[in-house]
PDB file of C-alpha atoms in Angstrom:
ATOM      1  CA  MET A   1      11.035 -15.154  -0.534  1.00  0.00           C
ATOM      2  CA  LYS A   2      10.830 -17.624  -3.377  1.00  0.00           C
ATOM      3  CA  ASP A   3       8.527 -17.415  -6.352  1.00  0.00           C
ATOM      4  CA  VAL A   4       6.979 -14.036  -5.533  1.00  0.00           C
ATOM      5  CA  ARG A   5       6.360 -11.567  -8.349  1.00  0.00           C
ATOM      6  CA  VAL A   6       5.259  -7.973  -7.813  1.00  0.00           C
ATOM      7  CA  THR A   7       4.026  -5.807 -10.696  1.00  0.00           C
ATOM      8  CA  HIS A   8       3.593  -2.073 -10.106  1.00  0.00           C
ATOM      9  CA  ILE A   9       0.585  -0.899 -12.117  1.00  0.00           C
ATOM     10  CA  GLY A  10       0.615   2.699 -10.858  1.00  0.00           C
ATOM     11  CA  GLY A  11      -0.048   4.664  -7.684  1.00  0.00           C
ATOM     12  CA  PRO A  12      -0.675   2.151  -4.886  1.00  0.00           C
ATOM     13  CA  THR A  13      -1.843  -0.558  -7.282  1.00  0.00           C
ATOM     14  CA  THR A  14       0.300  -3.685  -7.459  1.00  0.00           C
ATOM     15  CA  LEU A  15      -0.291  -7.257  -8.553  1.00  0.00           C
ATOM     16  CA  ILE A  16       1.320  -9.788  -6.210  1.00  0.00           C
ATOM     17  CA  GLU A  17       1.647 -13.331  -7.557  1.00  0.00           C
ATOM     18  CA  VAL A  18       2.634 -16.115  -5.187  1.00  0.00           C
ATOM     19  CA  GLY A  19       1.892 -19.826  -5.110  1.00  0.00           C
ATOM     20  CA  GLY A  20      -0.832 -19.555  -7.735  1.00  0.00           C
ATOM     21  CA  TRP A  21      -2.528 -16.620  -5.983  1.00  0.00           C
ATOM     22  CA  ARG A  22      -3.074 -13.330  -7.850  1.00  0.00           C
ATOM     23  CA  ILE A  23      -3.529 -10.558  -5.310  1.00  0.00           C
ATOM     24  CA  LEU A  24      -4.281  -6.962  -6.329  1.00  0.00           C
ATOM     25  CA  THR A  25      -3.742  -4.025  -3.990  1.00  0.00           C
ATOM     26  CA  ASP A  26      -5.755  -0.775  -3.957  1.00  0.00           C
ATOM     27  CA  PRO A  27      -7.167  -0.920  -7.516  1.00  0.00           C
ATOM     28  CA  THR A  28      -6.944   2.419  -9.357  1.00  0.00           C
ATOM     29  CA  PHE A  29      -7.576   2.350 -13.116  1.00  0.00           C
ATOM     30  CA  ASP A  30      -9.196   5.684 -14.015  1.00  0.00           C
ATOM     31  CA  PRO A  31      -7.525   7.792 -16.730  1.00  0.00           C
ATOM     32  CA  PRO A  32      -5.658  10.967 -15.745  1.00  0.00           C
ATOM     33  CA  GLY A  33      -7.021  14.510 -15.772  1.00  0.00           C
ATOM     34  CA  ARG A  34      -9.867  14.434 -13.271  1.00  0.00           C
ATOM     35  CA  ARG A  35      -9.842  16.177  -9.891  1.00  0.00           C
ATOM     36  CA  TYR A  36     -11.256  14.130  -6.995  1.00  0.00           C
ATOM     37  CA  SER A  37     -12.566  15.443  -3.690  1.00  0.00           C
ATOM     38  CA  PHE A  38     -11.250  13.782  -0.542  1.00  0.00           C
ATOM     39  CA  GLY A  39     -13.582  15.721   1.758  1.00  0.00           C
ATOM     40  CA  TRP A  40     -13.121  18.565   4.249  1.00  0.00           C
ATOM     41  CA  GLY A  41     -11.867  20.932   1.557  1.00  0.00           C
ATOM     42  CA  THR A  42      -9.166  18.607   0.234  1.00  0.00           C
ATOM     43  CA  SER A  43      -8.803  17.381  -3.334  1.00  0.00           C
ATOM     44  CA  SER A  44      -6.242  16.135  -5.821  1.00  0.00           C
ATOM     45  CA  ARG A  45      -5.885  15.806  -9.583  1.00  0.00           C
ATOM     46  CA  LYS A  46      -4.831  12.514 -11.126  1.00  0.00           C
ATOM     47  CA  GLN A  47      -1.848  13.228 -13.357  1.00  0.00           C
ATOM     48  CA  THR A  48      -0.952   9.832 -14.824  1.00  0.00           C
ATOM     49  CA  GLY A  49      -2.964   6.762 -15.705  1.00  0.00           C
ATOM     50  CA  PRO A  50      -2.312   3.093 -14.954  1.00  0.00           C
ATOM     51  CA  ALA A  51       0.253   1.089 -16.886  1.00  0.00           C
ATOM     52  CA  LEU A  52      -2.305  -1.702 -17.329  1.00  0.00           C
ATOM     53  CA  GLN A  53      -6.075  -1.729 -17.706  1.00  0.00           C
ATOM     54  CA  PRO A  54      -8.205  -4.228 -15.747  1.00  0.00           C
ATOM     55  CA  GLY A  55      -8.585  -6.457 -18.794  1.00  0.00           C
ATOM     56  CA  GLU A  56      -4.809  -6.583 -19.172  1.00  0.00           C
ATOM     57  CA  VAL A  57      -4.211  -7.520 -15.547  1.00  0.00           C
ATOM     58  CA  GLY A  58      -5.935 -10.866 -15.921  1.00  0.00           C
ATOM     59  CA  PRO A  59      -7.878 -12.797 -13.290  1.00  0.00           C
ATOM     60  CA  VAL A  60      -7.679 -11.554  -9.712  1.00  0.00           C
ATOM     61  CA  ASP A  61      -8.322 -13.838  -6.741  1.00  0.00           C
ATOM     62  CA  VAL A  62      -8.099 -11.270  -3.946  1.00  0.00           C
ATOM     63  CA  VAL A  63      -8.119  -7.505  -3.546  1.00  0.00           C
ATOM     64  CA  LEU A  64      -6.365  -5.997  -0.536  1.00  0.00           C
ATOM     65  CA  LEU A  65      -7.998  -2.595  -0.137  1.00  0.00           C
ATOM     66  CA  SER A  66      -6.294  -0.359   2.419  1.00  0.00           C
ATOM     67  CA  HIS A  67      -9.267   2.020   2.346  1.00  0.00           C
ATOM     68  CA  ASP A  68     -12.196   2.604   0.054  1.00  0.00           C
ATOM     69  CA  HIS A  69     -12.996   6.290   0.570  1.00  0.00           C
ATOM     70  CA  HIS A  70     -10.127   8.006  -1.292  1.00  0.00           C
ATOM     71  CA  ALA A  71     -10.051   7.826  -5.070  1.00  0.00           C
ATOM     72  CA  ASP A  72      -6.268   7.501  -5.204  1.00  0.00           C
ATOM     73  CA  ASN A  73      -6.734   4.075  -3.555  1.00  0.00           C
ATOM     74  CA  LEU A  74     -10.062   3.044  -5.075  1.00  0.00           C
ATOM     75  CA  ASP A  75     -11.463   4.885  -8.075  1.00  0.00           C
ATOM     76  CA  ASP A  76     -14.480   4.316 -10.309  1.00  0.00           C
ATOM     77  CA  ARG A  77     -12.926   1.644 -12.519  1.00  0.00           C
ATOM     78  CA  GLY A  78     -11.414   0.015  -9.444  1.00  0.00           C
ATOM     79  CA  ARG A  79     -14.872  -0.246  -7.893  1.00  0.00           C
ATOM     80  CA  LYS A  80     -16.193  -1.968 -10.999  1.00  0.00           C
ATOM     81  CA  LEU A  81     -13.385  -4.486 -10.764  1.00  0.00           C
ATOM     82  CA  LEU A  82     -14.319  -5.380  -7.168  1.00  0.00           C
ATOM     83  CA  ALA A  83     -17.604  -6.885  -8.323  1.00  0.00           C
ATOM     84  CA  GLY A  84     -15.792  -9.700 -10.099  1.00  0.00           C
ATOM     85  CA  VAL A  85     -13.234 -10.525  -7.401  1.00  0.00           C
ATOM     86  CA  PRO A  86     -13.992 -13.502  -5.123  1.00  0.00           C
ATOM     87  CA  VAL A  87     -12.375 -12.031  -1.980  1.00  0.00           C
ATOM     88  CA  VAL A  88     -11.978  -8.410  -0.884  1.00  0.00           C
ATOM     89  CA  ILE A  89     -10.187  -7.623   2.383  1.00  0.00           C
ATOM     90  CA  THR A  90     -10.443  -4.093   3.724  1.00  0.00           C
ATOM     91  CA  THR A  91     -11.164  -2.063   6.846  1.00  0.00           C
ATOM     92  CA  ALA A  92     -14.089  -2.832   9.124  1.00  0.00           C
ATOM     93  CA  ALA A  93     -15.820   0.378   8.041  1.00  0.00           C
ATOM     94  CA  GLY A  94     -14.978  -0.207   4.385  1.00  0.00           C
ATOM     95  CA  SER A  95     -16.482  -3.700   4.392  1.00  0.00           C
ATOM     96  CA  ARG A  96     -19.847  -2.171   5.255  1.00  0.00           C
ATOM     97  CA  ARG A  97     -19.606   0.010   2.145  1.00  0.00           C
ATOM     98  CA  VAL A  98     -17.991  -2.260  -0.454  1.00  0.00           C
ATOM     99  CA  GLY A  99     -18.482  -5.712   1.052  1.00  0.00           C
ATOM    100  CA  GLY A 100     -15.795  -8.278   1.722  1.00  0.00           C
ATOM    101  CA  ARG A 101     -13.958  -9.155   4.901  1.00  0.00           C
ATOM    102  CA  GLY A 102     -13.405  -6.287   7.303  1.00  0.00           C
ATOM    103  CA  LEU A 103     -10.354  -6.196   9.568  1.00  0.00           C
ATOM    104  CA  ARG A 104      -9.069  -3.919  12.282  1.00  0.00           C
ATOM    105  CA  ALA A 105      -5.407  -3.563  13.126  1.00  0.00           C
ATOM    106  CA  TRP A 106      -3.801  -6.882  14.160  1.00  0.00           C
ATOM    107  CA  GLU A 107      -6.828  -8.945  13.158  1.00  0.00           C
ATOM    108  CA  SER A 108      -6.180 -11.760  10.665  1.00  0.00           C
ATOM    109  CA  THR A 109      -7.975 -13.814   8.064  1.00  0.00           C
ATOM    110  CA  GLU A 110      -6.839 -16.726   5.909  1.00  0.00           C
ATOM    111  CA  LEU A 111      -6.915 -17.268   2.175  1.00  0.00           C
ATOM    112  CA  THR A 112      -7.404 -20.892   1.215  1.00  0.00           C
ATOM    113  CA  GLY A 113      -7.789 -22.592  -2.132  1.00  0.00           C
ATOM    114  CA  ALA A 114      -7.284 -25.909  -3.846  1.00  0.00           C
ATOM    115  CA  ASP A 115      -3.672 -26.624  -4.790  1.00  0.00           C
ATOM    116  CA  ARG A 116      -2.473 -23.321  -3.350  1.00  0.00           C
ATOM    117  CA  PRO A 117      -0.724 -22.490  -0.087  1.00  0.00           C
ATOM    118  CA  ALA A 118      -2.871 -20.923   2.600  1.00  0.00           C
ATOM    119  CA  ILE A 119      -1.970 -17.281   3.135  1.00  0.00           C
ATOM    120  CA  LYS A 120      -2.497 -15.560   6.460  1.00  0.00           C
ATOM    121  CA  VAL A 121      -3.391 -11.879   6.008  1.00  0.00           C
ATOM    122  CA  THR A 122      -2.930  -9.675   9.062  1.00  0.00           C
ATOM    123  CA  ALA A 123      -4.098  -6.063   9.120  1.00  0.00           C
ATOM    124  CA  THR A 124      -1.409  -3.657  10.278  1.00  0.00           C
ATOM    125  CA  PRO A 125      -1.998  -0.215  11.807  1.00  0.00           C
ATOM    126  CA  CYS A 126      -2.228   2.966   9.743  1.00  0.00           C
ATOM    127  CA  ARG A 127      -2.961   6.573  10.599  1.00  0.00           C
ATOM    128  CA  HIS A 128      -3.536   8.538   7.419  1.00  0.00           C
ATOM    129  CA  GLY A 129      -2.637  11.909   8.911  1.00  0.00           C
ATOM    130  CA  PRO A 130      -1.647  13.782  12.066  1.00  0.00           C
ATOM    131  CA  VAL A 131      -2.768  13.059  15.618  1.00  0.00           C
ATOM    132  CA  LEU A 132      -6.565  12.995  16.070  1.00  0.00           C
ATOM    133  CA  SER A 133      -7.166  12.945  12.302  1.00  0.00           C
ATOM    134  CA  GLU A 134      -8.846   9.535  12.020  1.00  0.00           C
ATOM    135  CA  PRO A 135     -12.422  10.859  12.486  1.00  0.00           C
ATOM    136  CA  ILE A 136     -11.750  13.054   9.430  1.00  0.00           C
ATOM    137  CA  VAL A 137      -9.569  10.838   7.227  1.00  0.00           C
ATOM    138  CA  GLY A 138     -11.262   7.536   8.138  1.00  0.00           C
ATOM    139  CA  GLN A 139     -10.007   4.027   8.768  1.00  0.00           C
ATOM    140  CA  VAL A 140      -6.975   2.694   6.878  1.00  0.00           C
ATOM    141  CA  ILE A 141      -5.009  -0.548   7.254  1.00  0.00           C
ATOM    142  CA  GLY A 142      -1.908  -2.177   5.833  1.00  0.00           C
ATOM    143  CA  PHE A 143      -1.422  -5.892   5.219  1.00  0.00           C
ATOM    144  CA  ALA A 144       1.170  -8.478   6.243  1.00  0.00           C
ATOM    145  CA  LEU A 145       1.144 -11.700   4.212  1.00  0.00           C
ATOM    146  CA  GLU A 146       2.649 -14.949   5.457  1.00  0.00           C
ATOM    147  CA  TRP A 147       2.526 -18.512   4.193  1.00  0.00           C
ATOM    148  CA  GLU A 148       4.318 -21.795   4.717  1.00  0.00           C
ATOM    149  CA  GLY A 149       7.793 -21.885   3.242  1.00  0.00           C
ATOM    150  CA  GLN A 150       8.689 -18.217   3.679  1.00  0.00           C
ATOM    151  CA  GLU A 151      12.412 -18.093   4.322  1.00  0.00           C
ATOM    152  CA  HIS A 152      13.045 -14.644   5.734  1.00  0.00           C
ATOM    153  CA  GLY A 153       9.785 -13.066   6.876  1.00  0.00           C
ATOM    154  CA  VAL A 154       6.475 -11.605   5.812  1.00  0.00           C
ATOM    155  CA  LEU A 155       5.584  -9.432   2.852  1.00  0.00           C
ATOM    156  CA  TRP A 156       4.255  -6.161   4.257  1.00  0.00           C
ATOM    157  CA  ILE A 157       2.172  -3.571   2.406  1.00  0.00           C
ATOM    158  CA  THR A 158       2.248  -0.486   4.626  1.00  0.00           C
ATOM    159  CA  GLY A 159      -0.894   1.229   3.363  1.00  0.00           C
ATOM    160  CA  ASP A 160      -1.219   5.016   3.519  1.00  0.00           C
ATOM    161  CA  THR A 161       0.154   6.045   6.896  1.00  0.00           C
ATOM    162  CA  VAL A 162       2.377   8.470   8.711  1.00  0.00           C
ATOM    163  CA  LEU A 163       5.064   7.252  11.078  1.00  0.00           C
ATOM    164  CA  TYR A 164       3.585   6.884  14.556  1.00  0.00           C
ATOM    165  CA  PRO A 165       3.933   4.457  17.490  1.00  0.00           C
ATOM    166  CA  ALA A 166       1.510   1.802  16.231  1.00  0.00           C
ATOM    167  CA  VAL A 167       3.393   1.495  12.927  1.00  0.00           C
ATOM    168  CA  ARG A 168       6.668   1.178  14.827  1.00  0.00           C
ATOM    169  CA  GLU A 169       5.084  -1.835  16.504  1.00  0.00           C
ATOM    170  CA  VAL A 170       5.130  -3.843  13.244  1.00  0.00           C
ATOM    171  CA  PRO A 171       8.836  -4.843  13.388  1.00  0.00           C
ATOM    172  CA  ARG A 172       8.413  -5.720  17.064  1.00  0.00           C
ATOM    173  CA  ARG A 173       5.667  -8.215  16.200  1.00  0.00           C
ATOM    174  CA  MET A 174       6.935  -9.714  12.964  1.00  0.00           C
ATOM    175  CA  THR A 175      10.003 -10.119  10.783  1.00  0.00           C
ATOM    176  CA  VAL A 176       9.579  -8.368   7.442  1.00  0.00           C
ATOM    177  CA  ASP A 177      11.373  -9.619   4.332  1.00  0.00           C
ATOM    178  CA  THR A 178       9.820  -7.354   1.689  1.00  0.00           C
ATOM    179  CA  VAL A 179       7.994  -4.080   2.290  1.00  0.00           C
ATOM    180  CA  VAL A 180       5.752  -2.394  -0.282  1.00  0.00           C
ATOM    181  CA  LEU A 181       6.181   1.148   0.977  1.00  0.00           C
ATOM    182  CA  HIS A 182       3.461   3.779   0.427  1.00  0.00           C
ATOM    183  CA  LEU A 183       5.166   7.166   0.189  1.00  0.00           C
ATOM    184  CA  GLY A 184       4.484  10.613  -1.292  1.00  0.00           C
ATOM    185  CA  ALA A 185       4.393  12.894   1.789  1.00  0.00           C
ATOM    186  CA  VAL A 186       0.812  13.892   0.976  1.00  0.00           C
ATOM    187  CA  ARG A 187      -0.053  17.532   1.716  1.00  0.00           C
ATOM    188  CA  PHE A 188      -3.051  19.776   1.063  1.00  0.00           C
ATOM    189  CA  PRO A 189      -3.086  23.597   0.885  1.00  0.00           C
ATOM    190  CA  ILE A 190      -5.914  23.848   3.401  1.00  0.00           C
ATOM    191  CA  THR A 191      -3.869  22.091   6.126  1.00  0.00           C
ATOM    192  CA  GLY A 192      -0.506  23.717   5.438  1.00  0.00           C
ATOM    193  CA  GLY A 193       2.562  21.703   6.393  1.00  0.00           C
ATOM    194  CA  LEU A 194       0.743  18.682   7.801  1.00  0.00           C
ATOM    195  CA  HIS A 195       1.526  15.366   6.126  1.00  0.00           C
ATOM    196  CA  TYR A 196      -0.907  12.529   5.449  1.00  0.00           C
ATOM    197  CA  SER A 197       1.516   9.832   4.315  1.00  0.00           C
ATOM    198  CA  LEU A 198       5.143   8.914   4.871  1.00  0.00           C
ATOM    199  CA  THR A 199       7.822  11.478   4.131  1.00  0.00           C
ATOM    200  CA  ALA A 200      11.116  10.242   2.721  1.00  0.00           C
ATOM    201  CA  ASP A 201      12.878  10.792   6.058  1.00  0.00           C
ATOM    202  CA  ASP A 202      10.149   8.959   7.966  1.00  0.00           C
ATOM    203  CA  ALA A 203      10.340   6.107   5.467  1.00  0.00           C
ATOM    204  CA  VAL A 204      14.054   5.794   6.178  1.00  0.00           C
ATOM    205  CA  GLU A 205      13.420   5.763   9.921  1.00  0.00           C
ATOM    206  CA  LEU A 206      10.753   3.089   9.523  1.00  0.00           C
ATOM    207  CA  CYS A 207      12.963   0.917   7.321  1.00  0.00           C
ATOM    208  CA  GLU A 208      15.825   1.251   9.797  1.00  0.00           C
ATOM    209  CA  LEU A 209      13.489  -0.355  12.330  1.00  0.00           C
ATOM    210  CA  VAL A 210      12.095  -2.971   9.959  1.00  0.00           C
ATOM    211  CA  ARG A 211      15.386  -3.884   8.206  1.00  0.00           C
ATOM    212  CA  PRO A 212      13.710  -5.580   5.234  1.00  0.00           C
ATOM    213  CA  ARG A 213      15.795  -7.246   2.558  1.00  0.00           C
ATOM    214  CA  THR A 214      13.728  -5.603  -0.186  1.00  0.00           C
ATOM    215  CA  ILE A 215      12.001  -2.196  -0.223  1.00  0.00           C
ATOM    216  CA  ILE A 216       9.515  -1.515  -3.039  1.00  0.00           C
ATOM    217  CA  PRO A 217       8.374   2.135  -3.188  1.00  0.00           C
ATOM    218  CA  VAL A 218       4.855   2.816  -4.471  1.00  0.00           C
ATOM    219  CA  HIS A 219       2.268   5.594  -4.307  1.00  0.00           C
ATOM    220  CA  TYR A 220       4.723   8.454  -4.734  1.00  0.00           C
ATOM    221  CA  GLU A 221       3.707   9.583  -8.244  1.00  0.00           C
ATOM    222  CA  GLY A 222       0.746  10.391 -10.429  1.00  0.00           C
ATOM    223  CA  TRP A 223      -1.253  12.733  -8.160  1.00  0.00           C
ATOM    224  CA  SER A 224      -1.017  16.443  -7.386  1.00  0.00           C
ATOM    225  CA  HIS A 225      -1.250  15.978  -3.608  1.00  0.00           C
ATOM    226  CA  PHE A 226       2.158  14.287  -3.379  1.00  0.00           C
ATOM    227  CA  SER A 227       4.836  16.678  -2.144  1.00  0.00           C
ATOM    228  CA  GLN A 228       7.769  14.263  -2.550  1.00  0.00           C
ATOM    229  CA  GLY A 229       8.588  12.003  -5.461  1.00  0.00           C
ATOM    230  CA  ARG A 230      11.280   9.522  -6.367  1.00  0.00           C
ATOM    231  CA  ALA A 231      14.168  11.999  -6.189  1.00  0.00           C
ATOM    232  CA  ALA A 232      13.445  12.936  -2.567  1.00  0.00           C
ATOM    233  CA  VAL A 233      13.175   9.275  -1.572  1.00  0.00           C
ATOM    234  CA  GLU A 234      16.436   8.392  -3.305  1.00  0.00           C
ATOM    235  CA  ARG A 235      18.278  11.240  -1.565  1.00  0.00           C
ATOM    236  CA  ALA A 236      16.986  10.228   1.859  1.00  0.00           C
ATOM    237  CA  PHE A 237      17.872   6.564   1.428  1.00  0.00           C
ATOM    238  CA  ALA A 238      21.283   7.367  -0.083  1.00  0.00           C
ATOM    239  CA  ALA A 239      22.130   9.206   3.156  1.00  0.00           C
ATOM    240  CA  ALA A 240      20.885   6.341   5.356  1.00  0.00           C
ATOM    241  CA  PRO A 241      23.453   4.197   7.203  1.00  0.00           C
ATOM    242  CA  ASP A 242      24.375   0.569   6.531  1.00  0.00           C
ATOM    243  CA  GLY A 243      23.617   0.683   2.817  1.00  0.00           C
ATOM    244  CA  LEU A 244      19.865   0.836   3.344  1.00  0.00           C
ATOM    245  CA  GLY A 245      19.427   2.570  -0.005  1.00  0.00           C
ATOM    246  CA  GLU A 246      20.794  -0.489  -1.792  1.00  0.00           C
ATOM    247  CA  ARG A 247      17.651  -2.337  -0.766  1.00  0.00           C
ATOM    248  CA  LEU A 248      15.381   0.001  -2.751  1.00  0.00           C
ATOM    249  CA  HIS A 249      13.840  -1.640  -5.817  1.00  0.00           C
ATOM    250  CA  TRP A 250      12.059   0.777  -8.154  1.00  0.00           C
ATOM    251  CA  LEU A 251       9.777  -1.404 -10.230  1.00  0.00           C
ATOM    252  CA  PRO A 252       9.215  -0.349 -13.850  1.00  0.00           C
ATOM    253  CA  LEU A 253       5.507   0.061 -14.390  1.00  0.00           C
ATOM    254  CA  ASP A 254       3.731  -3.053 -15.697  1.00  0.00           C
ATOM    255  CA  GLN A 255       6.876  -5.224 -15.536  1.00  0.00           C
ATOM    256  CA  PRO A 256       6.749  -8.088 -13.009  1.00  0.00           C
ATOM    257  CA  ALA A 257       9.754  -8.421 -10.732  1.00  0.00           C
ATOM    258  CA  GLY A 258      10.755 -10.986  -8.151  1.00  0.00           C
ATOM    259  CA  ALA A 259      10.653  -9.981  -4.494  1.00  0.00           C
TER     260      ALA A 259
END
């Protein structure tokens, strides 16, 4: 893709700049130290703060919010930011709570603006936990972005998900150039060995299916409920065939990089 810049702010929060658009994902700006409840006996402590504060990010045209009900994807300062953003795209259930455009998996909406390319935003499937967990963990979506002039495929933000058949459907439906990969292998003591986001091995399996040119890991650090960090991801991708690990791009926090 040409003229795309991605800045990793921390956790799942990135700023994507393309064609004059400034798109923020899953805004989390609270300071570290607080423990947040995720419901049903689960909780997590925030261990690191964002690399940038909202005032340092600059104007935001669109927020892509994978889900609104977990503080590691939308916290108190993130919620305040939403009030000043013209367009928020989130889950159908989330739109009833925070406003904006609500999408279910495979539904699309379009971003349009003067002197900017139209961007088609398609919601992609997520399951934020094991089989039958959605009534407990709630709705989550990812986002695929496409616009005129893309050379190699869409930009895909996976959202918080495990690897399951509906996610495997993404590379069957679209060609992905760059994937912003939510990782961390989330676990909670109350549910033992169950995972609520991609493990490093599952991320490798998914990327073997997707075959993106660029893989940008996010949401693997800064919270106590992550069971795998950067080292585990690097080991898994280093062992992957066909040089898949060479496609990993670890973005330094707050430094924009081309995708």
